[in-house]
Coordinates of C-alpha atoms in Angstrom, one line a residue:
Chain T
L1 CA 164.4 -42.7 15.5
V2 CA 164.5 -40.6 18.6
F3 CA 161.4 -38.5 19.1
T4 CA 161.5 -35.7 21.7
E5 CA 158.5 -33.9 23.0
E6 CA 159.5 -30.3 23.5
D7 CA 159.1 -28.5 26.7
K8 CA 156.9 -25.5 26.7
Y9 CA 159.4 -22.9 25.8
G10 CA 161.6 -25.1 23.8
L11 CA 164.7 -24.3 25.8
Y12 CA 165.7 -27.7 27.0
S13 CA 164.7 -29.6 24.0
N14 CA 166.9 -27.3 21.9
L15 CA 169.7 -28.2 24.2
L16 CA 169.3 -31.9 23.6
F17 CA 169.1 -31.3 19.9
K18 CA 172.4 -29.4 20.0
Y19 CA 174.1 -32.1 22.1
F20 CA 173.1 -34.7 19.5
L21 CA 174.6 -32.6 16.7
A22 CA 177.7 -31.7 18.7
E23 CA 178.3 -35.4 19.5
G24 CA 178.1 -36.1 15.8
I25 CA 180.7 -33.6 15.0
V26 CA 183.1 -34.8 17.6
C27 CA 182.6 -38.4 16.5
G28 CA 183.2 -37.4 12.9
H29 CA 179.8 -38.3 11.7
D30 CA 178.1 -36.4 8.9
L31 CA 175.2 -34.1 9.8
F32 CA 172.0 -33.2 8.2
V33 CA 170.1 -30.4 9.9
A34 CA 166.6 -29.4 9.0
S35 CA 164.6 -26.6 10.4
A36 CA 161.8 -24.2 9.5
K37 CA 162.5 -21.9 12.4
E38 CA 166.2 -21.0 12.3
H39 CA 168.6 -21.3 9.5
P40 CA 170.7 -24.4 10.0
D41 CA 173.9 -22.3 9.7
N42 CA 172.9 -20.5 12.9
I43 CA 172.1 -23.7 14.7
L44 CA 175.5 -25.0 13.9
K45 CA 177.2 -21.9 15.2
E46 CA 175.5 -22.3 18.5
L47 CA 176.7 -25.8 19.3
P48 CA 178.5 -26.3 22.6
A49 CA 182.2 -26.8 22.7
P50 CA 183.4 -30.2 23.7
L51 CA 185.3 -30.4 26.9
L52 CA 188.7 -31.9 27.0
D53 CA 188.4 -35.3 28.6
D54 CA 191.0 -35.0 31.3
A55 CA 189.9 -31.8 33.0
Y56 CA 186.2 -32.3 33.4
G57 CA 186.1 -36.0 33.6
K58 CA 188.4 -35.9 36.5
E59 CA 186.4 -33.2 38.2
L60 CA 183.3 -35.2 38.0
G61 CA 185.1 -38.3 39.2
D62 CA 186.6 -36.4 42.1
E63 CA 183.2 -35.1 43.2
A64 CA 181.6 -38.4 43.2
A65 CA 184.6 -40.1 44.9
A66 CA 184.5 -37.5 47.7
A67 CA 180.8 -38.1 48.3
K68 CA 181.3 -41.8 48.4
S69 CA 184.2 -42.0 50.8
E70 CA 182.5 -39.7 53.3
D71 CA 179.8 -41.9 54.5
F72 CA 181.1 -45.2 53.4
Q73 CA 182.1 -46.2 56.8
D74 CA 179.1 -45.0 58.7
S75 CA 176.9 -47.9 59.7
M76 CA 173.2 -47.2 60.0
K77 CA 171.8 -47.3 63.5
I78 CA 168.1 -46.9 63.2
A79 CA 167.3 -47.8 59.6
W80 CA 169.8 -50.7 59.7
R81 CA 167.6 -52.8 57.4
Y82 CA 168.6 -50.4 54.6
Q83 CA 172.2 -51.0 55.1
N84 CA 172.3 -53.8 52.7
L85 CA 170.8 -52.0 49.8
P86 CA 173.2 -50.7 47.2
K87 CA 173.9 -47.0 47.4
M88 CA 171.6 -45.0 45.3
E89 CA 173.5 -43.6 42.3
T90 CA 172.2 -40.3 41.2
S91 CA 174.3 -40.0 38.2
P92 CA 174.8 -43.4 36.7
T93 CA 177.5 -42.5 34.3
T94 CA 180.1 -41.3 36.8
Y95 CA 182.7 -44.0 36.0
T96 CA 181.7 -45.3 32.6
K97 CA 182.5 -43.0 29.8
F98 CA 180.0 -43.0 27.0
G99 CA 180.1 -40.1 24.5
H100 CA 181.6 -36.8 25.3
Y101 CA 181.0 -33.9 27.7
Y102 CA 180.3 -30.4 26.5
D103 CA 180.7 -27.0 27.9
L104 CA 177.6 -25.0 27.4
S105 CA 179.1 -21.7 28.1
K106 CA 181.5 -21.9 25.1
K107 CA 180.7 -22.3 21.4
M108 CA 182.2 -24.9 19.3
S109 CA 185.1 -23.7 17.2
P110 CA 184.4 -23.2 13.5
E111 CA 187.3 -25.4 12.6
L112 CA 185.8 -28.3 14.4
C113 CA 182.4 -27.6 12.8
Q114 CA 184.0 -27.6 9.4
S115 CA 185.8 -30.8 10.0
V116 CA 182.7 -32.8 9.1
K117 CA 180.5 -32.7 6.1
W118 CA 177.1 -31.3 6.8
H119 CA 174.0 -30.7 4.9
S120 CA 171.2 -28.4 5.7
F121 CA 167.6 -28.0 4.9
Y122 CA 166.0 -24.7 5.6
L123 CA 162.4 -24.8 4.6
H124 CA 162.1 -21.3 3.4
E125 CA 164.9 -21.7 1.0
E126 CA 163.6 -24.9 -0.4
L127 CA 160.1 -23.8 -1.1
S128 CA 160.9 -22.8 -4.6
S129 CA 161.9 -26.2 -5.9
E130 CA 159.2 -28.7 -6.9
P131 CA 159.2 -32.1 -5.4
T132 CA 159.8 -34.8 -7.9
M133 CA 158.7 -37.8 -5.9
K134 CA 155.1 -39.0 -5.5
T135 CA 153.5 -36.9 -2.9
C136 CA 151.0 -39.5 -1.6
N137 CA 148.9 -36.7 -0.1
M138 CA 151.5 -35.6 2.3
N139 CA 152.2 -32.1 3.3
S140 CA 154.5 -30.6 0.6
S141 CA 157.1 -29.4 3.1
Y142 CA 157.4 -32.9 4.5
T143 CA 157.7 -34.2 1.0
R144 CA 160.5 -31.9 0.2
L145 CA 162.3 -32.8 3.4
L146 CA 162.0 -36.5 2.7
Q147 CA 163.3 -36.0 -0.8
S148 CA 166.2 -34.1 0.4
I149 CA 167.1 -36.7 3.0
Q150 CA 166.7 -39.5 0.5
R151 CA 168.9 -37.7 -2.0
I152 CA 171.7 -37.2 0.5
I153 CA 171.5 -40.8 1.7
S154 CA 171.8 -42.2 -1.8
Q155 CA 174.3 -39.7 -3.1
E156 CA 176.7 -40.0 -0.1
G157 CA 176.3 -43.7 0.0
F158 CA 175.0 -44.1 3.5
D159 CA 172.7 -46.9 2.3
G160 CA 175.6 -49.0 1.1
S161 CA 174.7 -48.4 -2.5
D162 CA 178.2 -47.3 -3.5
P163 CA 180.5 -50.3 -3.1
Q164 CA 183.5 -48.2 -4.0
K165 CA 183.3 -46.3 -0.8
K166 CA 185.6 -48.1 1.7
Q167 CA 184.9 -46.0 4.7
R168 CA 181.4 -46.0 5.9
N169 CA 180.2 -43.2 8.0
V170 CA 177.1 -42.5 10.0
L171 CA 174.6 -39.7 9.1
R172 CA 173.1 -37.9 12.0
I173 CA 169.8 -36.2 11.1
G174 CA 168.3 -33.5 13.3
I175 CA 164.9 -32.1 12.6
Q176 CA 163.7 -29.2 14.6
S177 CA 160.1 -28.5 15.6
L178 CA 158.4 -30.8 13.3
G179 CA 154.7 -30.6 13.1
S180 CA 154.7 -26.9 14.0
I181 CA 152.8 -24.4 11.9
L182 CA 156.1 -23.4 10.3
W183 CA 156.1 -26.6 8.4
G184 CA 152.7 -25.9 7.1
D185 CA 151.0 -28.5 9.2
D186 CA 148.1 -27.5 11.3
I187 CA 148.0 -30.2 13.9
C188 CA 149.3 -27.8 16.4
C189 CA 146.6 -25.3 15.9
S190 CA 143.4 -27.0 15.7
D191 CA 141.5 -29.9 17.2
T192 CA 140.4 -31.3 13.9
P193 CA 143.3 -30.7 11.6
E194 CA 142.9 -31.0 7.9
D195 CA 145.3 -33.8 7.3
I196 CA 146.0 -35.9 10.3
H197 CA 148.1 -38.4 8.4
S198 CA 150.9 -36.2 7.1
L199 CA 153.0 -36.4 10.1
T200 CA 152.6 -40.1 10.6
K201 CA 153.2 -40.8 7.0
F202 CA 156.3 -38.7 7.1
L203 CA 157.6 -40.6 10.1
Y204 CA 156.9 -44.0 8.5
V205 CA 158.9 -43.1 5.4
L206 CA 161.6 -41.6 7.5
R207 CA 161.8 -44.8 9.5
G208 CA 162.1 -46.7 6.3
L209 CA 165.0 -44.5 5.2
L210 CA 166.7 -44.8 8.5
R211 CA 166.4 -48.6 8.6
K212 CA 167.9 -48.8 5.1
S213 CA 170.9 -46.7 5.9
L214 CA 173.5 -45.9 8.5
S215 CA 171.8 -43.0 10.1
A216 CA 170.2 -41.9 13.3
C217 CA 167.7 -39.2 13.7
I218 CA 166.4 -36.9 16.4
I219 CA 163.2 -35.0 16.0
T220 CA 161.8 -32.4 18.3
V221 CA 158.1 -31.7 18.3
P222 CA 156.1 -29.2 20.2
A223 CA 153.9 -32.0 21.6
H224 CA 152.2 -29.7 24.1
L225 CA 150.5 -27.9 21.2
I226 CA 149.1 -30.9 19.5
Q227 CA 145.5 -31.1 20.5
N228 CA 144.7 -34.4 18.9
K229 CA 146.1 -37.0 21.2
A230 CA 145.5 -39.8 18.8
I231 CA 148.3 -38.5 16.6
M232 CA 150.7 -38.6 19.6
E233 CA 149.8 -42.2 20.2
R234 CA 150.4 -43.2 16.6
V235 CA 153.6 -41.3 16.6
T236 CA 154.8 -43.1 19.7
N237 CA 154.1 -46.3 17.9
L238 CA 156.1 -45.3 14.9
S239 CA 159.2 -44.1 16.8
D240 CA 162.0 -46.2 18.4
M241 CA 162.5 -43.9 21.3
V242 CA 160.3 -41.3 22.7
V243 CA 161.4 -38.9 25.4
G244 CA 159.4 -36.0 26.8
L245 CA 160.9 -33.0 28.5
E246 CA 158.8 -31.1 31.0
S247 CA 160.4 -28.0 32.3
F248 CA 159.3 -26.3 35.5
I249 CA 159.5 -22.8 34.1
G250 CA 156.2 -21.1 34.7
S251 CA 154.5 -24.0 36.3
E252 CA 153.7 -24.3 40.0
R253 CA 156.4 -26.9 40.3
E254 CA 159.0 -24.3 40.1
T255 CA 158.5 -23.3 43.7
N256 CA 157.8 -26.8 45.0
P257 CA 160.5 -27.7 47.5
L258 CA 160.5 -31.2 46.1
Y259 CA 162.0 -30.0 42.8
K260 CA 164.3 -27.3 44.0
D261 CA 167.4 -28.9 42.7
Y262 CA 166.1 -29.6 39.3
H263 CA 164.9 -27.7 36.2
G264 CA 162.5 -30.2 34.8
L265 CA 161.5 -33.8 34.4
V266 CA 162.4 -36.3 31.8
H267 CA 159.6 -38.7 30.8
V268 CA 160.8 -41.7 28.9
H269 CA 157.8 -43.0 27.1
Q270 CA 159.4 -45.6 25.0
I271 CA 162.8 -47.2 24.5
P272 CA 164.0 -49.0 21.5
R273 CA 163.5 -52.8 21.2
L274 CA 165.6 -53.6 18.2
N275 CA 167.0 -57.0 17.2
S276 CA 166.0 -58.6 20.4
L277 CA 163.1 -59.9 22.4
I278 CA 163.8 -57.7 25.4
C279 CA 164.9 -54.2 25.8
D280 CA 167.4 -52.7 28.2
V281 CA 165.1 -51.4 30.9
S282 CA 166.7 -49.4 33.6
D283 CA 165.8 -49.7 37.2
T284 CA 164.0 -46.5 37.5
K285 CA 161.8 -44.3 35.4
D286 CA 161.8 -41.2 37.4
L287 CA 164.3 -38.9 35.8
A288 CA 164.9 -35.2 36.2
F289 CA 167.2 -32.9 34.5
R290 CA 169.1 -29.8 35.7
L291 CA 171.1 -27.3 33.9
K292 CA 174.3 -26.5 35.8
R293 CA 176.6 -23.8 34.6
K294 CA 178.5 -26.0 32.2
L295 CA 176.6 -29.2 32.2
F296 CA 173.1 -30.5 31.5
T297 CA 172.6 -33.6 33.6
I298 CA 169.8 -36.1 33.8
E299 CA 169.6 -37.8 37.1
R300 CA 167.3 -40.0 39.1
L301 CA 164.8 -38.0 40.9
H302 CA 164.8 -38.8 44.6
L303 CA 162.8 -37.2 47.2
P304 CA 164.6 -35.0 49.8
P305 CA 163.9 -36.1 53.3
D306 CA 160.7 -34.5 54.6
L307 CA 162.1 -32.5 57.4
S308 CA 159.6 -29.7 57.6
D309 CA 158.5 -28.8 61.2
T310 CA 155.3 -27.3 60.3
V311 CA 153.1 -29.5 58.3
S312 CA 150.9 -27.3 56.2
R313 CA 148.0 -28.9 54.3
A314 CA 148.9 -27.6 50.9
S315 CA 152.4 -28.8 50.8
K316 CA 151.6 -32.2 52.1
Q317 CA 149.0 -32.6 49.4
D318 CA 151.5 -31.5 46.8
L319 CA 154.1 -33.9 48.0
A320 CA 151.7 -36.8 48.0
E321 CA 150.6 -35.9 44.5
S322 CA 154.2 -35.8 43.3
A323 CA 155.0 -39.0 45.2
K324 CA 152.1 -40.6 43.5
L325 CA 153.5 -39.5 40.1
L326 CA 156.8 -41.0 41.1
S327 CA 155.6 -44.3 42.2
S328 CA 153.9 -45.1 38.9
G329 CA 156.0 -46.1 36.1
C330 CA 156.3 -44.0 33.0
G331 CA 154.6 -46.3 30.6
A332 CA 152.1 -47.7 33.1
M333 CA 150.2 -45.2 35.1
A334 CA 148.3 -46.5 38.0
I335 CA 144.7 -47.0 37.0
G336 CA 142.3 -44.6 38.6
K337 CA 143.2 -41.7 40.7
K338 CA 143.7 -43.4 43.9
H339 CA 145.3 -41.2 46.5
L340 CA 148.2 -43.1 48.0
D341 CA 148.7 -42.3 51.7
F342 CA 152.2 -42.2 53.0
Chain I
Q1 CA 142.6 -74.8 11.2
G2 CA 140.7 -71.7 10.1
R3 CA 141.4 -69.8 13.3
F4 CA 141.7 -66.1 13.7
T5 CA 144.0 -65.1 16.6
L6 CA 144.2 -61.6 17.8
L7 CA 147.3 -60.3 19.6
R8 CA 146.7 -57.2 21.5
D9 CA 148.9 -55.1 23.7
T10 CA 148.2 -52.4 26.1
R11 CA 150.9 -50.3 27.9
T12 CA 153.5 -52.6 26.8
D13 CA 155.0 -54.1 23.6
G14 CA 153.4 -57.4 22.5
S15 CA 155.8 -58.0 19.6
F16 CA 157.4 -61.0 21.5
L17 CA 154.2 -62.8 20.6
V18 CA 154.6 -62.1 17.0
H19 CA 158.2 -63.5 17.1
H20 CA 156.9 -66.6 18.8
F21 CA 154.1 -67.2 16.3
L22 CA 156.5 -66.7 13.4
S23 CA 159.0 -69.2 14.5
F24 CA 156.2 -71.6 15.7
Y25 CA 154.5 -71.8 12.4
L26 CA 157.7 -72.0 10.4
R27 CA 158.9 -74.9 12.5
A28 CA 155.5 -76.6 12.1
G29 CA 156.1 -76.5 8.3
C30 CA 153.3 -74.1 7.4
K31 CA 153.5 -71.6 4.6
V32 CA 153.7 -68.2 6.1
C33 CA 152.9 -64.8 4.6
F34 CA 154.3 -62.2 7.0
V35 CA 153.1 -58.6 6.5
A36 CA 155.8 -56.8 8.5
L37 CA 154.9 -53.1 8.6
L38 CA 156.8 -51.8 11.5
Q39 CA 160.3 -53.3 11.5
S40 CA 162.9 -54.4 9.0
F41 CA 163.6 -57.9 7.9
S42 CA 166.9 -58.0 9.7
H43 CA 165.2 -57.3 13.0
Y44 CA 162.9 -60.3 12.7
S45 CA 165.7 -62.4 11.3
I46 CA 168.0 -61.7 14.3
V47 CA 165.3 -62.5 16.8
A48 CA 164.2 -65.6 14.9
Q49 CA 167.7 -66.9 15.0
K50 CA 167.7 -66.6 18.7
L51 CA 164.6 -68.7 18.7
G52 CA 166.1 -71.2 16.4
V53 CA 164.7 -70.5 13.0
S54 CA 166.4 -69.0 10.0
L55 CA 164.1 -66.6 8.1
A56 CA 166.5 -66.3 5.2
A57 CA 166.5 -70.0 4.6
A58 CA 162.7 -70.1 4.9
K59 CA 162.4 -67.4 2.4
E60 CA 164.7 -69.2 0.0
R61 CA 162.8 -72.5 0.1
G62 CA 159.6 -70.6 -0.5
Q63 CA 158.1 -71.3 2.9
L64 CA 158.1 -67.6 3.9
V65 CA 156.7 -64.7 1.9
F66 CA 157.9 -61.6 3.6
L67 CA 156.4 -58.2 2.9
E68 CA 158.7 -55.6 4.4
G69 CA 156.4 -52.6 4.6
L70 CA 159.2 -50.0 5.2
K71 CA 161.1 -51.1 2.1
S72 CA 158.0 -51.4 0.0
C73 CA 157.0 -47.9 0.9
L74 CA 160.3 -46.5 -0.1
D75 CA 160.2 -48.3 -3.4
L76 CA 156.8 -46.9 -4.0
L77 CA 157.8 -43.3 -3.3
F78 CA 161.3 -43.1 -4.6
G79 CA 161.4 -45.9 -7.1
E80 CA 160.4 -45.9 -10.8
E81 CA 156.8 -46.0 -12.0
E82 CA 155.1 -49.1 -11.0
Q83 CA 154.4 -51.7 -13.7
P84 CA 150.8 -52.0 -14.6
G85 CA 150.8 -55.7 -14.0
Q86 CA 152.5 -55.6 -10.7
P87 CA 150.8 -53.1 -8.4
S88 CA 152.6 -52.4 -5.2
P89 CA 150.9 -53.9 -2.1
L90 CA 151.0 -50.6 -0.4
G91 CA 149.5 -48.8 -3.4
F92 CA 146.9 -47.0 -1.2
L93 CA 149.7 -44.8 0.0
S94 CA 150.1 -43.0 -3.3
G95 CA 146.5 -42.2 -3.3
S96 CA 145.7 -44.2 -6.4
S97 CA 143.1 -46.2 -4.5
S98 CA 141.7 -45.7 -1.1
D99 CA 141.2 -49.3 -0.2
L100 CA 143.6 -52.1 0.7
R101 CA 142.7 -54.3 -2.3
A102 CA 146.3 -54.4 -3.5
L103 CA 147.5 -55.6 -0.2
F104 CA 144.8 -58.3 -0.1
D105 CA 145.7 -59.5 -3.6
F106 CA 149.3 -59.8 -2.5
V107 CA 148.3 -61.9 0.5
R108 CA 146.0 -64.1 -1.5
L109 CA 148.6 -64.7 -4.2
S110 CA 151.3 -65.6 -1.8
L111 CA 149.2 -68.1 0.2
T112 CA 147.4 -69.8 -2.7
P113 CA 149.1 -73.1 -2.9
A114 CA 151.2 -73.6 -6.1
D115 CA 151.8 -76.9 -7.7
G116 CA 154.5 -78.8 -5.9
D117 CA 153.9 -77.1 -2.6
S118 CA 154.0 -79.5 0.3
W119 CA 153.5 -77.1 3.1
K120 CA 150.9 -77.7 5.7
G121 CA 148.3 -75.0 6.0
P122 CA 148.8 -71.3 5.1
V123 CA 149.2 -68.7 7.8
L124 CA 148.9 -65.0 7.5
L125 CA 150.8 -62.9 10.1
V126 CA 150.4 -59.1 10.4
D127 CA 152.6 -56.8 12.5
D128 CA 151.0 -54.5 13.1
L129 CA 147.6 -53.5 11.9
S130 CA 147.5 -50.1 13.7
V131 CA 150.2 -48.8 11.4
L132 CA 147.8 -48.9 8.4
L133 CA 145.7 -46.3 10.1
S134 CA 148.8 -44.1 10.5
L135 CA 149.4 -44.4 6.8
G136 CA 146.0 -43.0 5.9
A137 CA 143.8 -46.1 5.5
S138 CA 140.3 -45.6 6.8
P139 CA 139.1 -48.0 9.6
V140 CA 136.5 -49.4 7.2
A141 CA 139.2 -50.2 4.6
V142 CA 141.2 -52.0 7.2
L143 CA 138.2 -54.0 8.5
D144 CA 137.4 -54.9 4.9
F145 CA 140.9 -56.1 4.3
I146 CA 140.7 -58.3 7.4
H147 CA 137.3 -59.6 6.3
Y148 CA 138.5 -60.5 2.9
C149 CA 141.6 -62.2 4.3
R150 CA 139.5 -64.2 6.7
V151 CA 137.2 -65.4 3.9
S152 CA 140.1 -66.3 1.8
V153 CA 142.6 -67.7 4.3
C154 CA 140.5 -69.1 7.0
Y155 CA 137.6 -70.5 5.1
Q156 CA 138.7 -71.1 1.6
L157 CA 142.3 -72.2 2.3
K158 CA 141.7 -73.5 5.8
G159 CA 144.6 -71.5 7.1
N160 CA 145.2 -69.4 10.2
I161 CA 145.5 -65.7 10.7
V162 CA 147.4 -63.9 13.5
V163 CA 147.2 -60.2 13.8
L164 CA 148.8 -57.7 16.2
V165 CA 147.1 -54.5 17.2
H166 CA 147.9 -51.9 19.9
S167 CA 145.3 -50.5 22.2
N168 CA 145.3 -48.3 25.2
E169 CA 142.7 -47.6 27.8
D170 CA 141.7 -43.9 27.7
S171 CA 143.0 -43.9 24.2
E172 CA 141.8 -41.0 22.1
D173 CA 142.5 -42.8 18.9
E174 CA 138.9 -43.7 18.2
E175 CA 139.6 -45.3 14.8
N176 CA 142.0 -47.7 16.4
E177 CA 139.7 -48.6 19.2
L178 CA 137.0 -49.2 16.6
I179 CA 139.2 -51.7 14.8
V180 CA 140.3 -53.4 17.9
N181 CA 136.8 -53.9 19.3
S182 CA 135.6 -55.2 16.0
L183 CA 138.4 -57.7 15.7
C184 CA 137.9 -58.8 19.3
H185 CA 134.4 -59.8 18.5
H186 CA 135.5 -61.9 15.5
S187 CA 138.5 -63.7 17.0
N188 CA 138.7 -67.3 18.0
L189 CA 141.5 -66.6 20.4
I190 CA 142.7 -63.4 22.0
L191 CA 146.2 -63.0 23.5
W192 CA 146.2 -59.8 25.4
A193 CA 149.6 -58.6 26.8
E194 CA 149.3 -55.8 29.3
G195 CA 151.7 -53.9 31.3
L196 CA 151.2 -54.3 35.0
A197 CA 148.5 -52.0 36.5
T198 CA 150.8 -51.1 39.4
G199 CA 153.6 -49.8 37.2
F200 CA 156.9 -50.9 35.9
C201 CA 158.6 -53.9 37.5
K202 CA 161.9 -55.5 36.6
D203 CA 161.0 -59.0 37.3
V204 CA 157.6 -59.2 35.9
H205 CA 157.3 -57.5 32.5
G206 CA 153.6 -57.8 32.2
Q207 CA 150.6 -60.1 32.3
I208 CA 149.0 -62.0 29.5
K209 CA 145.3 -62.7 29.3
I210 CA 144.4 -65.7 27.1
I211 CA 140.8 -65.6 26.0
K212 CA 139.4 -68.6 24.2
R213 CA 136.2 -67.5 22.6
L214 CA 134.1 -70.6 22.9
S215 CA 131.0 -68.5 22.8
L216 CA 131.7 -68.1 19.0
Q217 CA 131.5 -71.8 18.4
Q218 CA 128.6 -72.8 20.5
A219 CA 125.7 -70.7 21.8
G220 CA 125.6 -70.6 25.5
E221 CA 129.2 -71.4 26.0
Q222 CA 131.3 -69.0 28.1
D223 CA 134.6 -67.6 27.0
V224 CA 137.5 -69.1 29.0
V225 CA 139.8 -66.5 30.4
Q226 CA 143.3 -67.4 31.8
I227 CA 145.7 -64.9 33.2
Y228 CA 149.4 -65.4 33.5
Q229 CA 152.3 -63.1 34.2
Y230 CA 155.5 -63.2 32.2
K231 CA 159.1 -62.1 32.1
I232 CA 160.9 -61.8 28.8
Q233 CA 164.4 -63.1 28.6
D234 CA 166.9 -63.1 25.8
R235 CA 165.8 -66.3 24.1
N236 CA 162.4 -67.1 25.5
V237 CA 159.6 -65.9 27.7
A238 CA 158.9 -67.3 31.1
F239 CA 155.2 -67.6 32.1
F240 CA 154.0 -68.1 35.6
A241 CA 150.9 -67.8 37.7
R242 CA 150.1 -64.4 39.1
G243 CA 152.1 -63.5 42.1
L244 CA 154.4 -66.4 41.8
S245 CA 157.3 -64.7 40.0
A246 CA 160.7 -66.1 40.8
A247 CA 161.7 -62.8 42.4
V248 CA 159.0 -63.2 45.0
L249 CA 159.3 -66.8 45.9

């Protein structure tokens, strides 16, 4: 269960959402798209087209290879101690291929979209039908959504209930903007919402459904609107993976020279720890994303060298603030607001 | 015998402690009732296998009673009407009752020794209690449940209880903090797994504080606190004194 906290204007989280669905189509998985905002048909029309492997993969590989060969032979004169450290890889997946690449400037062809079976749930169309399952005091929109998901899972045999079906497939579920007012939940509007348990109950039941079947789910939530932080803590506990996107649009970071190459930060709050004592932790937790013309990349955030001639107070303070944010891990913020001097 | 152990985690995941206790008690030959609210049976089963215990076999010979919360919840919501004689342990979800009495009855029934049982001491293991709040139980109901379990398992049956809760500093989840604080006061032993205060580290996954609450047993005694750091590996966890991680030496 991948839980994504939306960025303020929802631009980038939408992108991640579309990537998830597009990957599903390319892999031949079945899709289930639920939304209260846009009709799922429209969402599906907007999916990015997959790039043919050879062309782009090679381009990416060339770029990286060029950068590597350039300074491979230079030995360091002053900072020679650093010579022995491995080269910092900004984009870790240059050589390993996992998944597919997509071209954001083109839309996916309708034939490709139609090649998989997909189910949709558009809240405003479903409001007329009455839920038949026990509601357990949950928001009725959520109840309907759960019922729909459960119906698809058992009808299409994703939970292994149909032994006749030889070919087992994966169901990719995408739910957009859960918890927003459009779903009838008021946790995004008020500090003391009427029913704080609806979302968490929904997530628990969804988790049960996902564990029982061959499915994966991505949910985007406008977390910046939820006033009651206790809910976010509980939600983090109930999800396998929690990723937050923070875009720089409209914030003072947009003009910060530190971040000039990037469009936003990626905060990984939690990674799945399934079927094992340990989880696969990467070396770094400072990730940023940028939207190039064709590609949305997530890279390690590294500070550009501080080459400013004039050292103005404001920018130094800013840099130190940002550097402090970088040095603390994502799940373990340094206690207290100690100002770290560099 | 008769001990209440609280597992607590902050800024990190303390579930490795749950896996440890599960395999520990099963290997010791105790009858275990495991209320697993957060993960599926196969998850625990796979990890237990790495630790050398087979959950399926334990279940078969009646040593382990496993309540899979996720599955039970689905059965409750999407299954047929419940039989009047067999209420679902998670009955509070459907709103029929606001307390956790059904869950307690389930626990008590599974741990009461039947004729012909030769297991040493019953054990109740809960992973994790904070989920009950997310499902709509009130903090008072959760505390009542724990209290009833203690009376029944620790005092009447002379067994042990191990419970996992999550907590965070600066947490805004007041209900959760209330439960955690209350349980801390009543525990004989607290194992507190914390993420490092200085941030994430590859070689030291966290530190564990072991608090033996001797002050409960005898007035005037101080609690004994020990702190170790740990690194979780594939099949076990390595503990070492603070600052003496293998990466540093």
